[in-house]
């Protein structure tokens, strides 16, 4: 992660998380001249889809809330 060539090629990028914390993430591979790609979004917040996924797995809203109350999720 400290190799000058690796850093010059953008193979490790630093992004800002919603709370302002900085995080180093892998860059886009391969590097194409016409369509180099970029990291525009770091992904959903932790737990953003928990209710949806548990619902698809058959958990009721009450069961999901009970898991949340017990700090399982």
C-alpha positions in Angstrom: 0.0 0.0 0.0 3.0 2.3 0.2 4.6 1.4 -3.2 5.0 4.7 -5.2 4.0 3.1 -8.5 1.0 1.4 -7.0 -0.1 4.7 -5.4 0.6 6.7 -8.6 -1.7 4.3 -10.6 -4.6 5.0 -8.1 -4.6 1.3 -6.9 -5.4 2.5 -3.4 -7.9 5.3 -3.0 -9.0 7.2 0.1 -12.7 7.9 0.4 -14.7 9.8 3.0 -17.4 7.9 4.9 -20.7 9.7 5.8 -19.4 10.5 9.3 -16.2 12.1 7.8 -13.9 9.2 8.6 -11.4 8.4 5.9 -11.0 4.9 4.6 -8.5 3.4 2.1 -10.1 1.1 -0.5 -8.8 -0.8 -3.6 -8.9 1.3 -6.8 -10.5 0.2 -10.1 -8.6 -2.4 -12.1 -7.9 -2.5 -15.0 -7.0 1.1 -15.9 -8.6 1.8 -19.3 -7.8 5.0 -21.1 -11.3 5.6 -22.6 -13.2 4.3 -19.6 -10.9 4.5 -16.5 -13.7 4.0 -13.9 -13.9 5.6 -10.5 -15.2 5.1 -7.0 -18.3 7.4 -6.8 -20.1 5.6 -3.9 -18.8 3.5 -1.0 -21.9 1.4 -0.8 -24.9 1.3 1.6 -24.5 2.1 5.3 -24.1 -0.9 7.6 -27.5 -2.5 8.2 -29.3 -0.5 5.5 -30.9 -3.6 4.0 -31.2 -5.7 7.2 -35.0 -5.4 7.5 -35.5 -6.1 3.8 -33.3 -9.2 3.7 -34.7 -10.7 6.9 -38.2 -10.1 5.6 -37.3 -12.0 2.5 -36.0 -14.8 4.7 -39.4 -15.0 6.3 -38.9 -12.9 9.5 -41.9 -10.8 10.6 -41.5 -7.2 11.5 -42.0 -8.2 15.2 -39.3 -10.8 15.0 -36.9 -8.3 13.4 -37.6 -5.8 16.1 -37.1 -8.4 18.8 -33.7 -9.3 17.3 -32.8 -5.6 17.3 -34.0 -5.2 20.9 -31.7 -8.1 21.9 -28.9 -6.4 19.9 -28.5 -9.4 17.7 -28.8 -7.1 14.7 
